[in-house]
Short mmCIF file of C-alpha atoms in Angstrom, two decimals:
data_model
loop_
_atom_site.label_atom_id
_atom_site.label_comp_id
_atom_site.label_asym_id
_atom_site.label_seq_id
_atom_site.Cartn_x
_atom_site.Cartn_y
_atom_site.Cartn_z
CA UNK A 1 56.79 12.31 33.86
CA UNK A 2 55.19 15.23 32.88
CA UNK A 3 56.38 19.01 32.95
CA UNK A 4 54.21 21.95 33.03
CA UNK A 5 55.71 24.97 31.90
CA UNK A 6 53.38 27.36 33.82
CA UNK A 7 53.32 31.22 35.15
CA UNK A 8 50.80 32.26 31.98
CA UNK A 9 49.44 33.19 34.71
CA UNK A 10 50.74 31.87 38.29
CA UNK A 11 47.30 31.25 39.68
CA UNK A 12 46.52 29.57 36.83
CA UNK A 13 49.42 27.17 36.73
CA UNK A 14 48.00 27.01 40.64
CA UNK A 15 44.88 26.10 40.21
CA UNK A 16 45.67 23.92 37.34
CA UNK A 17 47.57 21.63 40.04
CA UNK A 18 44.20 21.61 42.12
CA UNK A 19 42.02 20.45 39.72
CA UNK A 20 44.28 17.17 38.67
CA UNK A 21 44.45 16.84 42.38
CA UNK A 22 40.97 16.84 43.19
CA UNK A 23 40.10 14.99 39.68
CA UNK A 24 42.61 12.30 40.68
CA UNK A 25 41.20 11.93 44.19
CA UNK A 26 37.51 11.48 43.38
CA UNK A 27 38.84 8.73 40.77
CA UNK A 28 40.04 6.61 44.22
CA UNK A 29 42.95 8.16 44.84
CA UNK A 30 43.79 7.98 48.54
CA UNK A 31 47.79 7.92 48.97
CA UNK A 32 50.18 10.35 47.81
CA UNK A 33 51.76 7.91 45.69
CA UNK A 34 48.59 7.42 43.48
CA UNK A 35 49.12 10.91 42.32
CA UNK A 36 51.06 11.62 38.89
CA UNK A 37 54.34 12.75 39.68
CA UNK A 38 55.17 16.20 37.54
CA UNK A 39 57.51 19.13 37.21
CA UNK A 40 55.77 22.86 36.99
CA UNK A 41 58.15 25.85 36.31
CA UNK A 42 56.46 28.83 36.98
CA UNK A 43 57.77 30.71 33.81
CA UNK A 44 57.22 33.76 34.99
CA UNK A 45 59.96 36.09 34.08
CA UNK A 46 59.05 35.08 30.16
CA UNK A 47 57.83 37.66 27.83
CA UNK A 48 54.26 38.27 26.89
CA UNK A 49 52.67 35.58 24.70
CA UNK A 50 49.99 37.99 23.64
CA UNK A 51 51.86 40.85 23.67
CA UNK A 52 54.64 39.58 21.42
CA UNK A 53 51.98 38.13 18.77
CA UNK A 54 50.48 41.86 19.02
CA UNK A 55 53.68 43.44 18.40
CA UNK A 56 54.29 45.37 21.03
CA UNK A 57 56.86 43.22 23.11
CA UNK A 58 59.35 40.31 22.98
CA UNK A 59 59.55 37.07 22.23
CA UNK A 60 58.92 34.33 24.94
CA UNK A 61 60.09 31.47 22.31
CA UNK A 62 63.90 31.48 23.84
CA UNK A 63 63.10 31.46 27.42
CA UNK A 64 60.50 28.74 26.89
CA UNK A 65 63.10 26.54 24.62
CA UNK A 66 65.21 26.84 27.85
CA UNK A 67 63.01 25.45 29.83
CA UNK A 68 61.97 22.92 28.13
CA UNK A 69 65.05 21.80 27.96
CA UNK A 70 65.83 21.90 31.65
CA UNK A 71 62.64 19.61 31.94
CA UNK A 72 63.69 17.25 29.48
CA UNK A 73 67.08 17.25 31.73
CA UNK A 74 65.09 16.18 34.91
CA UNK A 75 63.36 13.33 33.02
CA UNK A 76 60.46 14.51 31.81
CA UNK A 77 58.83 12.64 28.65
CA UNK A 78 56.22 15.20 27.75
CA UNK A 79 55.82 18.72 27.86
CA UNK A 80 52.74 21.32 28.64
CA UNK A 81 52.00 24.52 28.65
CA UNK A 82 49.38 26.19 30.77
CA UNK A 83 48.51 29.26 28.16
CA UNK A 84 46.89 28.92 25.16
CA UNK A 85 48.57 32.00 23.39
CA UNK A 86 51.86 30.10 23.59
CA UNK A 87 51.11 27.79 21.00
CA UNK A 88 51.50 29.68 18.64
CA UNK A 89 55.24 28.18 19.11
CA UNK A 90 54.17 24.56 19.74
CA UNK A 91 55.49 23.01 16.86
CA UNK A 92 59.19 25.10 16.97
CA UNK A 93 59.02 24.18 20.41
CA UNK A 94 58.31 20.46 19.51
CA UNK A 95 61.24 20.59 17.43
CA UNK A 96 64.13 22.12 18.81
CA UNK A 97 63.78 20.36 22.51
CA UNK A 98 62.80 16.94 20.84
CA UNK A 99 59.60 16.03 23.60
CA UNK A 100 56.13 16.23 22.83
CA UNK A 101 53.79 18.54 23.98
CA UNK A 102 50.05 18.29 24.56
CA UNK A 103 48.31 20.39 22.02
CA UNK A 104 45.43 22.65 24.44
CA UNK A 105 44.37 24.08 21.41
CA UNK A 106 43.62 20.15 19.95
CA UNK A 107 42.24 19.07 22.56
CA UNK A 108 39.60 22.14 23.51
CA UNK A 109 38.54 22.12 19.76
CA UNK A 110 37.84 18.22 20.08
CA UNK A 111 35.76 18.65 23.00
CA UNK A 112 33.61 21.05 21.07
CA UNK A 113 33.59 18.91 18.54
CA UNK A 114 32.57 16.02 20.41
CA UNK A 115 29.81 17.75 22.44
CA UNK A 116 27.72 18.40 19.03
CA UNK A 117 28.52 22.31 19.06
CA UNK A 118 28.33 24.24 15.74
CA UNK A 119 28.96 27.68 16.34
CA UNK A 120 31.30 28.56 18.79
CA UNK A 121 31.66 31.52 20.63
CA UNK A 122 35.88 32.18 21.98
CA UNK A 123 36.83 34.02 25.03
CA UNK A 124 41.31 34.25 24.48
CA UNK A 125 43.66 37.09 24.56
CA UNK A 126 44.11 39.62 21.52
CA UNK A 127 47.30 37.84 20.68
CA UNK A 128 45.60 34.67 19.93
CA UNK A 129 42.66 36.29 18.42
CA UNK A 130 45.19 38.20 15.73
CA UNK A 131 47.05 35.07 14.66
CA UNK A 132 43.68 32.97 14.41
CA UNK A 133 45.12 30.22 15.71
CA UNK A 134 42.14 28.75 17.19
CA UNK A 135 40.58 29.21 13.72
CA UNK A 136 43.60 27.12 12.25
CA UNK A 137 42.89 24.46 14.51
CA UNK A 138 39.13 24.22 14.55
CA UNK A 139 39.44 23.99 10.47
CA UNK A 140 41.60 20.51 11.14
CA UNK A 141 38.98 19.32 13.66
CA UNK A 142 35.51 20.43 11.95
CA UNK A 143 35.39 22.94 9.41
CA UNK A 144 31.57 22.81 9.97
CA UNK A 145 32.12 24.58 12.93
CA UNK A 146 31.66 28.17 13.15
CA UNK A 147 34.07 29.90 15.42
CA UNK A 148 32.59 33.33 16.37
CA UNK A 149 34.71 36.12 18.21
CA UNK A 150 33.33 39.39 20.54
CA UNK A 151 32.14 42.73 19.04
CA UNK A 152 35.51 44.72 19.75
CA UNK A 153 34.15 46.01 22.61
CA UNK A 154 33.42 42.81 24.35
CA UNK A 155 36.99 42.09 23.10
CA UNK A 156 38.41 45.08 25.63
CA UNK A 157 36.00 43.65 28.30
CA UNK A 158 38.05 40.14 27.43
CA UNK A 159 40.99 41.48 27.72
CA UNK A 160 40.30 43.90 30.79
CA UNK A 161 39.21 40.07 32.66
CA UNK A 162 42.15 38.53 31.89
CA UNK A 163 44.20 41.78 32.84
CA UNK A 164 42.22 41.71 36.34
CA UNK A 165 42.11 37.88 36.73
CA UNK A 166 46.04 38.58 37.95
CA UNK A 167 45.75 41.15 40.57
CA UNK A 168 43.84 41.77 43.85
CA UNK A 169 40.94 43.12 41.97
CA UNK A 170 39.58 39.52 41.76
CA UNK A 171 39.26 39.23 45.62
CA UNK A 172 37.39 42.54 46.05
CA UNK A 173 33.20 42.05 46.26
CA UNK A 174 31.97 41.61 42.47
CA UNK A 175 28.39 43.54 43.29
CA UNK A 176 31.03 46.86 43.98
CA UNK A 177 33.09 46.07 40.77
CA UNK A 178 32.14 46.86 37.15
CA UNK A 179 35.62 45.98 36.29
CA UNK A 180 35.74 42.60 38.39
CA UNK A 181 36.95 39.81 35.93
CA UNK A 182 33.90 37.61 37.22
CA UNK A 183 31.91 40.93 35.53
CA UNK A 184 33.72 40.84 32.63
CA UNK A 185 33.27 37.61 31.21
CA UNK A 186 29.91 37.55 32.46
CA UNK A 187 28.73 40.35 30.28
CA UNK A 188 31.15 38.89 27.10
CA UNK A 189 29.20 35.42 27.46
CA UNK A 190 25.94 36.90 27.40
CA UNK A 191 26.97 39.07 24.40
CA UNK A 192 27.54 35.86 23.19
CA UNK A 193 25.01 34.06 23.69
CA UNK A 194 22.05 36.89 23.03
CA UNK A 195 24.08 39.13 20.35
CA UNK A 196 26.01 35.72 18.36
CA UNK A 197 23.72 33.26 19.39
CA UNK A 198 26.12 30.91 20.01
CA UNK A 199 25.82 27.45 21.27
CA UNK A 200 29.07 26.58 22.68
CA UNK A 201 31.53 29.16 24.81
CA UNK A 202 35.21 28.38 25.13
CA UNK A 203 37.36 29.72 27.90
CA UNK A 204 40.55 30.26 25.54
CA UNK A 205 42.43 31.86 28.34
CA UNK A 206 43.38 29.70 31.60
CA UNK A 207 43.26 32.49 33.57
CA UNK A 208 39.75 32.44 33.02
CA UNK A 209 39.20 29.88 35.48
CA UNK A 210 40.28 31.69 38.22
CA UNK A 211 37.32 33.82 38.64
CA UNK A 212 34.77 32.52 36.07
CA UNK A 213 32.60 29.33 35.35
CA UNK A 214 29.46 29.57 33.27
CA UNK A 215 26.68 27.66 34.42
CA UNK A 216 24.25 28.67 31.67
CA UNK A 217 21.54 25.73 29.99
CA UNK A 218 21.35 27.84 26.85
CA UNK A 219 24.92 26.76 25.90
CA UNK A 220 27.90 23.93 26.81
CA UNK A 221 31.14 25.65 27.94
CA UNK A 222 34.32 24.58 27.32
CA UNK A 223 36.99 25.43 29.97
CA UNK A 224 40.23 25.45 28.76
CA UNK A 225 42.12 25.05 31.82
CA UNK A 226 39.61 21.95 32.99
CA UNK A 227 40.58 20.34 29.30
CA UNK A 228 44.08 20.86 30.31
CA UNK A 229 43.61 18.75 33.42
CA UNK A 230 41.86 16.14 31.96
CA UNK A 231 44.89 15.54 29.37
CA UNK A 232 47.55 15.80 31.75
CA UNK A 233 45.59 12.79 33.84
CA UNK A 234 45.05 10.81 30.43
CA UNK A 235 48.95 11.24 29.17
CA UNK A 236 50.16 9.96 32.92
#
């Protein structure tokens, strides 16, 4: 059995349950029982993740160690976690509660790998961005690939997404919102694409997928949240 420590963010976590569903489904399932069983915690009282790697907040390592271990208790063999900036902590987390976890970060620098891409252009918190930990683990993938980050201030429009991706802001019409997240990462993707020429975009922030999906020909995308489906299904 799987647990999902989740919460980074809740609609996230939410829609990360309706996308194994769905995924599940149009692979035959038609009874409830064909469906992986799994335990999410909504972590939501934990710390930052990105705010703690920026230092301006505390850790979430503890609270996340606890529930881990409160998974393992209920019988759960491996571990996830729906936010990228926690793992940072993966392998202390690995460690101390003694289940394995699947590696996001891995697995969405695989699936660039695999699609051909050679410059990549990353969409993730500031956290993540500081401790290059997505640089770390391209390097053991490909270190032919070139991972390329936004001009700072496509970084604040990033950030600003994410931010808004949370609250009611993302249900309000995007044509009468500069600061709608759906805005937001649509003007950091074409900064991307036109200013870095990039020919890959990740989605290094699950909350992403909330609001935003590129359908652009000039480039794959790489949905971090959709890669965490797929390897929940393919660790059942």
């Amino acid at each position: 059995m799987i647990g999902v420590i989740g919460g980074n963010g809740v609609a996230a976590t939410n829609k990360l349950c309706q996308l194994i569903e769905e995924k599940v489904t149009r692979n035959g399932a038609f009874r409830d029982a064909h469906h992986p069983e799994m335990i999410i915690w909504q972590a939501t009282q934990a710390p930052s993740r990105s705010m703690f790697l920026e230092g301006k907040g505390p850790s979430w390592i503890e609270d996340y160690i606890n529930i881990g271990k409160k998974l393992k208790d209920c019988g759960c063999t491996k571990l996830c976690m729906c936010c990228n900036t926690a793992h940072y902590a993966i392998n202390e987390l690995q460690d101390i509660i003694q289940v394995p976890f699947i590696n996001l970060l891995y697995e969405v620098a695989l699936c660039c790998y695999e699609s051909g891409a050679k410059r990549v252009g990353m969409m993730c918190s500031d956290g993540l961005r500081k401790v290059g930990l997505y640089d770390k683990q391209f390097m053991q993938v490909d270190s032919g690939i070139n991972l390329v980050y936004p001009d700072d201030s496509f970084q604040k429009l990033v950030t600003l997404g994410i931010c808004n991706a949370k609250n009611s802001i993302r249900f309000e019409d995007v044509e009468e919102k500069n600061d709608h997240p759906y805005n937001c990462f649509s003007k950091v993707c074409n900064h991307l694409i036109e200013d870095k020429k990039v020919d890959c975009i990740v989605a290094g922030c699950t909350d992403i997928r909330n609001v935003f999906s590129l359908h652009d020909n000039r480039v794959r995308y790489v949905d971090s949240l959709e890669v965490l489906a797929n390897s929940i299904i393919d660790n059942i």
